[in-house]
C-alpha cells in the first residue's frame, strides 16, 4: 500500500529536550516536505527536499533541522524544542512538488 | 510577498452546489492545487490546475484563470461527508526557491441537512 508514515503520532516533551520525528514514504517520490498546522494559520511549510541530499527552507524553518540521506526518509529534528513549537506536524511526499502530495497521518507535538 | 486568500467559512445545504474561491499572489506560478482535510485527519489531494480552464473529477471541479490569479473549487451534489476544510496551494518560484509551497489558510465547509 502506497503510504507516508510518521512516528511518533503523539509526543509530549519538555523544553530543550532534543527530539526527532521520522517520516518515510514507499512511493519512490523525489519531493518530500514538512508542514506545521496551527489553528487559523493553515499549513505552513517548514522544510522541503527536492531529492536526496537537497533540502531547502520553507516559510517557517527556525528551530528545525532536516536531513535527506535516503530517498524514502526525511526526519524532522528539533534540537531544543520550545513551547511555541507545539503544533500538529505533517510530512508529505510527491513526484514533483505542488502537484499531488501524499500526507502522513500527522504528529501532534506538545512542548511544555 | 506571496499569499493566497480564501474565505474562512462557507455553509451550504445537502444537495446544493458550493464554490470556494482562491486568489493568489506569487512571484512565479506552476499550478494551483486543492486539498481536503477532515477534522483531525491528514490533507488529501483533490485536484490540480496548471492551465486555464475547468478540470472535472466526479462531483468536484476546479477552475483556474492565470490572468486573474484566481481559481475556485466547485463541489456539486453536496453530501454531509463533504463537511471539511479545503485548502488551495501554489508552488512559489520567488527568491530562487524552486520547490517552496504555499497554502491558503483554508475554508471550512459546513454542510447542513
PDB file of N, CA, C and O in Angstrom, chain B residues 25-100:
ATOM      1  N   UNK B  25      -1.152  35.463  -4.934  1.00  0.00           N
ATOM      2  CA  UNK B  25      -0.163  36.465  -5.319  1.00  0.00           C
ATOM      3  C   UNK B  25       1.203  35.838  -5.098  1.00  0.00           C
ATOM      4  O   UNK B  25       1.631  35.631  -3.962  1.00  0.00           O
ATOM      5  N   UNK B  26       1.857  35.449  -6.168  1.00  0.00           N
ATOM      6  CA  UNK B  26       3.175  34.824  -6.064  1.00  0.00           C
ATOM      7  C   UNK B  26       4.089  35.409  -7.135  1.00  0.00           C
ATOM      8  O   UNK B  26       3.621  35.953  -8.127  1.00  0.00           O
ATOM      9  N   UNK B  27       5.368  35.254  -6.945  1.00  0.00           N
ATOM     10  CA  UNK B  27       6.313  35.801  -7.907  1.00  0.00           C
ATOM     11  C   UNK B  27       6.491  34.893  -9.106  1.00  0.00           C
ATOM     12  O   UNK B  27       7.101  35.268 -10.081  1.00  0.00           O
ATOM     13  N   UNK B  28       6.005  33.687  -9.044  1.00  0.00           N
ATOM     14  CA  UNK B  28       6.006  32.780 -10.178  1.00  0.00           C
ATOM     15  C   UNK B  28       4.824  31.850 -10.003  1.00  0.00           C
ATOM     16  O   UNK B  28       4.178  31.849  -8.962  1.00  0.00           O
ATOM     17  N   UNK B  29       4.542  31.059 -10.968  1.00  0.00           N
ATOM     18  CA  UNK B  29       3.357  30.204 -10.856  1.00  0.00           C
ATOM     19  C   UNK B  29       3.562  28.914 -11.628  1.00  0.00           C
ATOM     20  O   UNK B  29       3.962  28.915 -12.787  1.00  0.00           O
ATOM     21  N   UNK B  30       3.284  27.791 -10.945  1.00  0.00           N
ATOM     22  CA  UNK B  30       3.381  26.493 -11.605  1.00  0.00           C
ATOM     23  C   UNK B  30       2.058  25.766 -11.645  1.00  0.00           C
ATOM     24  O   UNK B  30       1.928  24.790 -12.352  1.00  0.00           O
ATOM     25  N   UNK B  31       1.096  26.207 -10.867  1.00  0.00           N
ATOM     26  CA  UNK B  31      -0.177  25.495 -10.846  1.00  0.00           C
ATOM     27  C   UNK B  31      -0.832  25.646  -9.496  1.00  0.00           C
ATOM     28  O   UNK B  31      -0.195  25.978  -8.501  1.00  0.00           O
ATOM     29  N   UNK B  32      -2.132  25.413  -9.469  1.00  0.00           N
ATOM     30  CA  UNK B  32      -2.923  25.552  -8.247  1.00  0.00           C
ATOM     31  C   UNK B  32      -3.481  24.188  -7.860  1.00  0.00           C
ATOM     32  O   UNK B  32      -4.089  23.505  -8.688  1.00  0.00           O
ATOM     33  N   UNK B  33      -3.247  23.818  -6.618  1.00  0.00           N
ATOM     34  CA  UNK B  33      -3.751  22.536  -6.113  1.00  0.00           C
ATOM     35  C   UNK B  33      -4.815  22.770  -5.062  1.00  0.00           C
ATOM     36  O   UNK B  33      -4.857  23.817  -4.419  1.00  0.00           O
ATOM     37  N   UNK B  34      -5.655  21.766  -4.878  1.00  0.00           N
ATOM     38  CA  UNK B  34      -6.687  21.786  -3.846  1.00  0.00           C
ATOM     39  C   UNK B  34      -6.593  20.517  -3.010  1.00  0.00           C
ATOM     40  O   UNK B  34      -6.401  19.423  -3.546  1.00  0.00           O
ATOM     41  N   UNK B  35      -6.767  20.712  -1.688  1.00  0.00           N
ATOM     42  CA  UNK B  35      -6.715  19.607  -0.746  1.00  0.00           C
ATOM     43  C   UNK B  35      -7.915  19.682   0.182  1.00  0.00           C
ATOM     44  O   UNK B  35      -8.413  20.765   0.504  1.00  0.00           O
ATOM     45  N   UNK B  36      -8.354  18.505   0.623  1.00  0.00           N
ATOM     46  CA  UNK B  36      -9.443  18.390   1.583  1.00  0.00           C
ATOM     47  C   UNK B  36      -8.886  17.832   2.883  1.00  0.00           C
ATOM     48  O   UNK B  36      -8.048  16.933   2.863  1.00  0.00           O
ATOM     49  N   UNK B  37      -9.374  18.351   3.989  1.00  0.00           N
ATOM     50  CA  UNK B  37      -8.934  17.837   5.286  1.00  0.00           C
ATOM     51  C   UNK B  37     -10.127  17.748   6.226  1.00  0.00           C
ATOM     52  O   UNK B  37     -10.751  18.755   6.553  1.00  0.00           O
ATOM     53  N   UNK B  38     -10.399  16.526   6.673  1.00  0.00           N
ATOM     54  CA  UNK B  38     -11.413  16.338   7.699  1.00  0.00           C
ATOM     55  C   UNK B  38     -10.774  16.543   9.058  1.00  0.00           C
ATOM     56  O   UNK B  38      -9.567  16.362   9.230  1.00  0.00           O
ATOM     57  N   UNK B  39     -11.626  16.904  10.019  1.00  0.00           N
ATOM     58  CA  UNK B  39     -11.152  17.180  11.375  1.00  0.00           C
ATOM     59  C   UNK B  39     -10.225  16.098  11.903  1.00  0.00           C
ATOM     60  O   UNK B  39     -10.610  14.922  11.949  1.00  0.00           O
ATOM     61  N   UNK B  40      -9.019  16.506  12.285  1.00  0.00           N
ATOM     62  CA  UNK B  40      -8.100  15.558  12.899  1.00  0.00           C
ATOM     63  C   UNK B  40      -7.387  14.661  11.920  1.00  0.00           C
ATOM     64  O   UNK B  40      -6.566  13.829  12.312  1.00  0.00           O
ATOM     65  N   UNK B  41      -7.686  14.823  10.631  1.00  0.00           N
ATOM     66  CA  UNK B  41      -7.088  13.937   9.651  1.00  0.00           C
ATOM     67  C   UNK B  41      -6.018  14.592   8.812  1.00  0.00           C
ATOM     68  O   UNK B  41      -5.731  15.788   8.972  1.00  0.00           O
ATOM     69  N   UNK B  42      -5.430  13.824   7.938  1.00  0.00           N
ATOM     70  CA  UNK B  42      -4.413  14.347   7.031  1.00  0.00           C
ATOM     71  C   UNK B  42      -5.071  14.950   5.799  1.00  0.00           C
ATOM     72  O   UNK B  42      -6.128  14.489   5.360  1.00  0.00           O
ATOM     73  N   UNK B  43      -4.475  15.992   5.233  1.00  0.00           N
ATOM     74  CA  UNK B  43      -4.992  16.530   3.966  1.00  0.00           C
ATOM     75  C   UNK B  43      -4.903  15.483   2.865  1.00  0.00           C
ATOM     76  O   UNK B  43      -3.951  14.692   2.829  1.00  0.00           O
ATOM     77  N   UNK B  44      -5.889  15.497   1.992  1.00  0.00           N
ATOM     78  CA  UNK B  44      -5.860  14.603   0.828  1.00  0.00           C
ATOM     79  C   UNK B  44      -6.026  15.436  -0.440  1.00  0.00           C
ATOM     80  O   UNK B  44      -6.788  16.392  -0.479  1.00  0.00           O
ATOM     81  N   UNK B  45      -5.312  15.040  -1.462  1.00  0.00           N
ATOM     82  CA  UNK B  45      -5.290  15.764  -2.726  1.00  0.00           C
ATOM     83  C   UNK B  45      -6.624  15.630  -3.448  1.00  0.00           C
ATOM     84  O   UNK B  45      -7.205  14.551  -3.522  1.00  0.00           O
ATOM     85  N   UNK B  46      -7.118  16.762  -3.988  1.00  0.00           N
ATOM     86  CA  UNK B  46      -8.360  16.745  -4.751  1.00  0.00           C
ATOM     87  C   UNK B  46      -8.130  17.012  -6.239  1.00  0.00           C
ATOM     88  O   UNK B  46      -8.640  16.282  -7.094  1.00  0.00           O
ATOM     89  N   UNK B  47      -7.389  18.088  -6.539  1.00  0.00           N
ATOM     90  CA  UNK B  47      -7.235  18.442  -7.949  1.00  0.00           C
ATOM     91  C   UNK B  47      -6.064  19.398  -8.143  1.00  0.00           C
ATOM     92  O   UNK B  47      -5.552  19.972  -7.181  1.00  0.00           O
ATOM     93  N   UNK B  48      -5.678  19.535  -9.416  1.00  0.00           N
ATOM     94  CA  UNK B  48      -4.549  20.391  -9.777  1.00  0.00           C
ATOM     95  C   UNK B  48      -4.834  21.036 -11.119  1.00  0.00           C
ATOM     96  O   UNK B  48      -5.249  20.353 -12.060  1.00  0.00           O
ATOM     97  N   UNK B  49      -4.612  22.352 -11.193  1.00  0.00           N
ATOM     98  CA  UNK B  49      -4.760  23.077 -12.450  1.00  0.00           C
ATOM     99  C   UNK B  49      -3.455  23.789 -12.777  1.00  0.00           C
ATOM    100  O   UNK B  49      -2.989  24.608 -11.983  1.00  0.00           O
ATOM    101  N   UNK B  50      -2.892  23.463 -13.920  1.00  0.00           N
ATOM    102  CA  UNK B  50      -1.710  24.177 -14.386  1.00  0.00           C
ATOM    103  C   UNK B  50      -2.076  25.159 -15.499  1.00  0.00           C
ATOM    104  O   UNK B  50      -1.405  26.179 -15.670  1.00  0.00           O
ATOM    105  N   UNK B  51      -3.131  24.853 -16.209  1.00  0.00           N
ATOM    106  CA  UNK B  51      -3.560  25.692 -17.320  1.00  0.00           C
ATOM    107  C   UNK B  51      -4.949  26.260 -17.046  1.00  0.00           C
ATOM    108  O   UNK B  51      -5.703  25.723 -16.224  1.00  0.00           O
ATOM    109  N   UNK B  52      -5.299  27.315 -17.724  1.00  0.00           N
ATOM    110  CA  UNK B  52      -6.604  27.939 -17.557  1.00  0.00           C
ATOM    111  C   UNK B  52      -7.713  26.968 -17.924  1.00  0.00           C
ATOM    112  O   UNK B  52      -7.577  26.168 -18.846  1.00  0.00           O
ATOM    113  N   UNK B  53      -8.811  27.081 -17.205  1.00  0.00           N
ATOM    114  CA  UNK B  53      -9.970  26.284 -17.558  1.00  0.00           C
ATOM    115  C   UNK B  53     -10.442  25.427 -16.406  1.00  0.00           C
ATOM    116  O   UNK B  53      -9.995  25.566 -15.266  1.00  0.00           O
ATOM    117  N   UNK B  54     -11.362  24.558 -16.737  1.00  0.00           N
ATOM    118  CA  UNK B  54     -12.045  23.730 -15.749  1.00  0.00           C
ATOM    119  C   UNK B  54     -11.562  22.294 -15.820  1.00  0.00           C
ATOM    120  O   UNK B  54     -11.467  21.708 -16.890  1.00  0.00           O
ATOM    121  N   UNK B  55     -11.261  21.724 -14.649  1.00  0.00           N
ATOM    122  CA  UNK B  55     -10.923  20.308 -14.541  1.00  0.00           C
ATOM    123  C   UNK B  55     -12.013  19.640 -13.714  1.00  0.00           C
ATOM    124  O   UNK B  55     -12.335  20.108 -12.631  1.00  0.00           O
ATOM    125  N   UNK B  56     -12.566  18.551 -14.225  1.00  0.00           N
ATOM    126  CA  UNK B  56     -13.662  17.899 -13.520  1.00  0.00           C
ATOM    127  C   UNK B  56     -13.264  16.505 -13.054  1.00  0.00           C
ATOM    128  O   UNK B  56     -12.697  15.724 -13.818  1.00  0.00           O
ATOM    129  N   UNK B  57     -13.580  16.228 -11.784  1.00  0.00           N
ATOM    130  CA  UNK B  57     -13.332  14.898 -11.227  1.00  0.00           C
ATOM    131  C   UNK B  57     -14.542  14.517 -10.395  1.00  0.00           C
ATOM    132  O   UNK B  57     -14.631  14.871  -9.222  1.00  0.00           O
ATOM    133  N   UNK B  58     -15.477  13.823 -11.020  1.00  0.00           N
ATOM    134  CA  UNK B  58     -16.673  13.420 -10.302  1.00  0.00           C
ATOM    135  C   UNK B  58     -17.494  14.624  -9.879  1.00  0.00           C
ATOM    136  O   UNK B  58     -17.787  15.509 -10.676  1.00  0.00           O
ATOM    137  N   UNK B  59     -17.822  14.692  -8.590  1.00  0.00           N
ATOM    138  CA  UNK B  59     -18.639  15.810  -8.095  1.00  0.00           C
ATOM    139  C   UNK B  59     -17.820  17.090  -7.909  1.00  0.00           C
ATOM    140  O   UNK B  59     -18.375  18.150  -7.690  1.00  0.00           O
ATOM    141  N   UNK B  60     -16.500  16.951  -7.965  1.00  0.00           N
ATOM    142  CA  UNK B  60     -15.629  18.107  -7.729  1.00  0.00           C
ATOM    143  C   UNK B  60     -15.049  18.617  -9.046  1.00  0.00           C
ATOM    144  O   UNK B  60     -14.645  17.828  -9.915  1.00  0.00           O
ATOM    145  N   UNK B  61     -15.014  19.936  -9.179  1.00  0.00           N
ATOM    146  CA  UNK B  61     -14.375  20.565 -10.329  1.00  0.00           C
ATOM    147  C   UNK B  61     -13.482  21.675  -9.817  1.00  0.00           C
ATOM    148  O   UNK B  61     -13.751  22.258  -8.763  1.00  0.00           O
ATOM    149  N   UNK B  62     -12.443  21.988 -10.565  1.00  0.00           N
ATOM    150  CA  UNK B  62     -11.576  23.098 -10.181  1.00  0.00           C
ATOM    151  C   UNK B  62     -11.298  23.941 -11.406  1.00  0.00           C
ATOM    152  O   UNK B  62     -11.138  23.424 -12.513  1.00  0.00           O
ATOM    153  N   UNK B  63     -11.260  25.235 -11.183  1.00  0.00           N
ATOM    154  CA  UNK B  63     -11.102  26.189 -12.279  1.00  0.00           C
ATOM    155  C   UNK B  63      -9.909  27.076 -12.007  1.00  0.00           C
ATOM    156  O   UNK B  63      -9.604  27.402 -10.850  1.00  0.00           O
ATOM    157  N   UNK B  64      -9.234  27.492 -13.072  1.00  0.00           N
ATOM    158  CA  UNK B  64      -8.090  28.396 -12.942  1.00  0.00           C
ATOM    159  C   UNK B  64      -8.147  29.477 -14.011  1.00  0.00           C
ATOM    160  O   UNK B  64      -8.419  29.183 -15.189  1.00  0.00           O
ATOM    161  N   UNK B  65      -7.854  30.706 -13.597  1.00  0.00           N
ATOM    162  CA  UNK B  65      -7.627  31.810 -14.517  1.00  0.00           C
ATOM    163  C   UNK B  65      -6.299  32.451 -14.132  1.00  0.00           C
ATOM    164  O   UNK B  65      -6.211  33.167 -13.130  1.00  0.00           O
ATOM    165  N   UNK B  66      -5.266  32.176 -14.901  1.00  0.00           N
ATOM    166  CA  UNK B  66      -3.938  32.704 -14.569  1.00  0.00           C
ATOM    167  C   UNK B  66      -3.875  34.216 -14.744  1.00  0.00           C
ATOM    168  O   UNK B  66      -3.177  34.911 -14.003  1.00  0.00           O
ATOM    169  N   UNK B  67      -4.612  34.756 -15.702  1.00  0.00           N
ATOM    170  CA  UNK B  67      -4.584  36.200 -15.922  1.00  0.00           C
ATOM    171  C   UNK B  67      -5.195  36.944 -14.734  1.00  0.00           C
ATOM    172  O   UNK B  67      -4.823  38.082 -14.437  1.00  0.00           O
ATOM    173  N   UNK B  68      -6.124  36.299 -14.032  1.00  0.00           N
ATOM    174  CA  UNK B  68      -6.764  36.912 -12.874  1.00  0.00           C
ATOM    175  C   UNK B  68      -6.156  36.450 -11.555  1.00  0.00           C
ATOM    176  O   UNK B  68      -6.599  36.884 -10.489  1.00  0.00           O
ATOM    177  N   UNK B  69      -5.171  35.554 -11.615  1.00  0.00           N
ATOM    178  CA  UNK B  69      -4.565  34.965 -10.395  1.00  0.00           C
ATOM    179  C   UNK B  69      -5.653  34.435  -9.476  1.00  0.00           C
ATOM    180  O   UNK B  69      -5.687  34.719  -8.267  1.00  0.00           O
ATOM    181  N   UNK B  70      -6.515  33.641 -10.045  1.00  0.00           N
ATOM    182  CA  UNK B  70      -7.738  33.228  -9.344  1.00  0.00           C
ATOM    183  C   UNK B  70      -8.103  31.814  -9.723  1.00  0.00           C
ATOM    184  O   UNK B  70      -7.948  31.385 -10.867  1.00  0.00           O
ATOM    185  N   UNK B  71      -8.605  31.105  -8.741  1.00  0.00           N
ATOM    186  CA  UNK B  71      -9.124  29.777  -9.004  1.00  0.00           C
ATOM    187  C   UNK B  71     -10.261  29.482  -8.053  1.00  0.00           C
ATOM    188  O   UNK B  71     -10.493  30.203  -7.078  1.00  0.00           O
ATOM    189  N   UNK B  72     -10.990  28.436  -8.355  1.00  0.00           N
ATOM    190  CA  UNK B  72     -12.036  28.015  -7.419  1.00  0.00           C
ATOM    191  C   UNK B  72     -12.228  26.517  -7.479  1.00  0.00           C
ATOM    192  O   UNK B  72     -11.898  25.845  -8.457  1.00  0.00           O
ATOM    193  N   UNK B  73     -12.764  26.016  -6.398  1.00  0.00           N
ATOM    194  CA  UNK B  73     -13.157  24.609  -6.286  1.00  0.00           C
ATOM    195  C   UNK B  73     -14.676  24.577  -6.238  1.00  0.00           C
ATOM    196  O   UNK B  73     -15.292  25.307  -5.454  1.00  0.00           O
ATOM    197  N   UNK B  74     -15.272  23.770  -7.079  1.00  0.00           N
ATOM    198  CA  UNK B  74     -16.722  23.658  -7.152  1.00  0.00           C
ATOM    199  C   UNK B  74     -17.138  22.275  -6.678  1.00  0.00           C
ATOM    200  O   UNK B  74     -16.648  21.267  -7.196  1.00  0.00           O
ATOM    201  N   UNK B  75     -17.993  22.239  -5.701  1.00  0.00           N
ATOM    202  CA  UNK B  75     -18.479  20.966  -5.172  1.00  0.00           C
ATOM    203  C   UNK B  75     -19.973  20.863  -5.480  1.00  0.00           C
ATOM    204  O   UNK B  75     -20.760  21.712  -5.078  1.00  0.00           O
ATOM    205  N   UNK B  76     -20.340  19.818  -6.185  1.00  0.00           N
ATOM    206  CA  UNK B  76     -21.737  19.634  -6.573  1.00  0.00           C
ATOM    207  C   UNK B  76     -22.375  18.498  -5.777  1.00  0.00           C
ATOM    208  O   UNK B  76     -21.672  17.655  -5.196  1.00  0.00           O
ATOM    209  N   UNK B  77     -23.700  18.521  -5.751  1.00  0.00           N
ATOM    210  CA  UNK B  77     -24.466  17.469  -5.057  1.00  0.00           C
ATOM    211  C   UNK B  77     -23.875  17.224  -3.671  1.00  0.00           C
ATOM    212  O   UNK B  77     -23.511  16.100  -3.318  1.00  0.00           O
ATOM    213  N   UNK B  78     -23.792  18.287  -2.914  1.00  0.00           N
ATOM    214  CA  UNK B  78     -23.133  18.216  -1.615  1.00  0.00           C
ATOM    215  C   UNK B  78     -23.694  17.106  -0.731  1.00  0.00           C
ATOM    216  O   UNK B  78     -24.897  16.869  -0.668  1.00  0.00           O
ATOM    217  N   UNK B  79     -22.765  16.453  -0.042  1.00  0.00           N
ATOM    218  CA  UNK B  79     -23.115  15.416   0.910  1.00  0.00           C
ATOM    219  C   UNK B  79     -22.576  15.811   2.280  1.00  0.00           C
ATOM    220  O   UNK B  79     -21.634  16.613   2.382  1.00  0.00           O
ATOM    221  N   UNK B  80     -23.154  15.228   3.308  1.00  0.00           N
ATOM    222  CA  UNK B  80     -22.714  15.562   4.669  1.00  0.00           C
ATOM    223  C   UNK B  80     -21.222  15.291   4.839  1.00  0.00           C
ATOM    224  O   UNK B  80     -20.521  16.023   5.537  1.00  0.00           O
ATOM    225  N   UNK B  81     -20.728  14.260   4.189  1.00  0.00           N
ATOM    226  CA  UNK B  81     -19.313  13.896   4.337  1.00  0.00           C
ATOM    227  C   UNK B  81     -18.372  14.924   3.701  1.00  0.00           C
ATOM    228  O   UNK B  81     -17.159  14.857   3.904  1.00  0.00           O
ATOM    229  N   UNK B  82     -18.932  15.868   2.933  1.00  0.00           N
ATOM    230  CA  UNK B  82     -18.098  16.923   2.347  1.00  0.00           C
ATOM    231  C   UNK B  82     -17.757  18.005   3.370  1.00  0.00           C
ATOM    232  O   UNK B  82     -16.940  18.892   3.086  1.00  0.00           O
ATOM    233  N   UNK B  83     -18.371  17.961   4.534  1.00  0.00           N
ATOM    234  CA  UNK B  83     -18.025  18.909   5.607  1.00  0.00           C
ATOM    235  C   UNK B  83     -16.566  18.684   5.984  1.00  0.00           C
ATOM    236  O   UNK B  83     -16.196  17.607   6.475  1.00  0.00           O
ATOM    237  N   UNK B  84     -15.753  19.690   5.756  1.00  0.00           N
ATOM    238  CA  UNK B  84     -14.308  19.556   5.940  1.00  0.00           C
ATOM    239  C   UNK B  84     -13.682  20.917   5.680  1.00  0.00           C
ATOM    240  O   UNK B  84     -14.373  21.884   5.354  1.00  0.00           O
ATOM    241  N   UNK B  85     -12.378  20.978   5.815  1.00  0.00           N
ATOM    242  CA  UNK B  85     -11.624  22.175   5.422  1.00  0.00           C
ATOM    243  C   UNK B  85     -11.010  21.942   4.054  1.00  0.00           C
ATOM    244  O   UNK B  85     -10.576  20.823   3.743  1.00  0.00           O
ATOM    245  N   UNK B  86     -10.961  23.001   3.264  1.00  0.00           N
ATOM    246  CA  UNK B  86     -10.424  22.918   1.901  1.00  0.00           C
ATOM    247  C   UNK B  86      -9.320  23.962   1.747  1.00  0.00           C
ATOM    248  O   UNK B  86      -9.508  25.126   2.081  1.00  0.00           O
ATOM    249  N   UNK B  87      -8.185  23.507   1.247  1.00  0.00           N
ATOM    250  CA  UNK B  87      -7.021  24.379   1.106  1.00  0.00           C
ATOM    251  C   UNK B  87      -6.610  24.467  -0.357  1.00  0.00           C
ATOM    252  O   UNK B  87      -6.558  23.449  -1.053  1.00  0.00           O
ATOM    253  N   UNK B  88      -6.277  25.679  -0.779  1.00  0.00           N
ATOM    254  CA  UNK B  88      -5.617  25.820  -2.069  1.00  0.00           C
ATOM    255  C   UNK B  88      -4.115  25.983  -1.812  1.00  0.00           C
ATOM    256  O   UNK B  88      -3.710  26.391  -0.715  1.00  0.00           O
ATOM    257  N   UNK B  89      -3.320  25.630  -2.793  1.00  0.00           N
ATOM    258  CA  UNK B  89      -1.872  25.683  -2.621  1.00  0.00           C
ATOM    259  C   UNK B  89      -1.205  25.978  -3.950  1.00  0.00           C
ATOM    260  O   UNK B  89      -1.678  25.535  -5.005  1.00  0.00           O
ATOM    261  N   UNK B  90      -0.109  26.726  -3.891  1.00  0.00           N
ATOM    262  CA  UNK B  90       0.672  27.012  -5.092  1.00  0.00           C
ATOM    263  C   UNK B  90       2.140  26.782  -4.798  1.00  0.00           C
ATOM    264  O   UNK B  90       2.584  26.819  -3.647  1.00  0.00           O
ATOM    265  N   UNK B  91       2.880  26.582  -5.859  1.00  0.00           N
ATOM    266  CA  UNK B  91       4.332  26.454  -5.762  1.00  0.00           C
ATOM    267  C   UNK B  91       4.921  27.814  -6.104  1.00  0.00           C
ATOM    268  O   UNK B  91       4.607  28.385  -7.139  1.00  0.00           O
ATOM    269  N   UNK B  92       5.745  28.318  -5.219  1.00  0.00           N
ATOM    270  CA  UNK B  92       6.281  29.660  -5.379  1.00  0.00           C
ATOM    271  C   UNK B  92       7.675  29.605  -5.979  1.00  0.00           C
ATOM    272  O   UNK B  92       8.511  28.810  -5.558  1.00  0.00           O
ATOM    273  N   UNK B  93       7.925  30.456  -6.958  1.00  0.00           N
ATOM    274  CA  UNK B  93       9.206  30.455  -7.642  1.00  0.00           C
ATOM    275  C   UNK B  93      10.097  31.627  -7.245  1.00  0.00           C
ATOM    276  O   UNK B  93      11.161  31.808  -7.813  1.00  0.00           O
ATOM    277  N   UNK B  94       9.682  32.388  -6.283  1.00  0.00           N
ATOM    278  CA  UNK B  94      10.443  33.571  -5.906  1.00  0.00           C
ATOM    279  C   UNK B  94      11.724  33.245  -5.171  1.00  0.00           C
ATOM    280  O   UNK B  94      11.881  32.187  -4.589  1.00  0.00           O
ATOM    281  N   UNK B  95      12.649  34.167  -5.185  1.00  0.00           N
ATOM    282  CA  UNK B  95      13.901  34.089  -4.432  1.00  0.00           C
ATOM    283  C   UNK B  95      14.705  32.834  -4.734  1.00  0.00           C
ATOM    284  O   UNK B  95      15.436  32.348  -3.883  1.00  0.00           O
ATOM    285  N   UNK B  96      14.541  32.267  -5.897  1.00  0.00           N
ATOM    286  CA  UNK B  96      15.319  31.101  -6.283  1.00  0.00           C
ATOM    287  C   UNK B  96      14.833  29.796  -5.681  1.00  0.00           C
ATOM    288  O   UNK B  96      15.401  28.746  -5.922  1.00  0.00           O
ATOM    289  N   UNK B  97      13.806  29.833  -4.870  1.00  0.00           N
ATOM    290  CA  UNK B  97      13.258  28.593  -4.313  1.00  0.00           C
ATOM    291  C   UNK B  97      12.445  27.881  -5.375  1.00  0.00           C
ATOM    292  O   UNK B  97      11.469  28.398  -5.860  1.00  0.00           O
ATOM    293  N   UNK B  98      12.838  26.700  -5.704  1.00  0.00           N
ATOM    294  CA  UNK B  98      12.146  26.027  -6.791  1.00  0.00           C
ATOM    295  C   UNK B  98      11.091  25.053  -6.302  1.00  0.00           C
ATOM    296  O   UNK B  98      10.338  24.535  -7.094  1.00  0.00           O
ATOM    297  N   UNK B  99      11.060  24.770  -5.010  1.00  0.00           N
ATOM    298  CA  UNK B  99      10.101  23.784  -4.531  1.00  0.00           C
ATOM    299  C   UNK B  99       9.259  24.239  -3.373  1.00  0.00           C
ATOM    300  O   UNK B  99       8.528  23.455  -2.780  1.00  0.00           O
ATOM    301  N   UNK B 100       9.321  25.505  -3.046  1.00  0.00           N
ATOM    302  CA  UNK B 100       8.581  26.011  -1.891  1.00  0.00           C
ATOM    303  C   UNK B 100       7.093  26.053  -2.199  1.00  0.00           C
ATOM    304  O   UNK B 100       6.683  26.525  -3.251  1.00  0.00           O
TER     305      UNK B 100
END
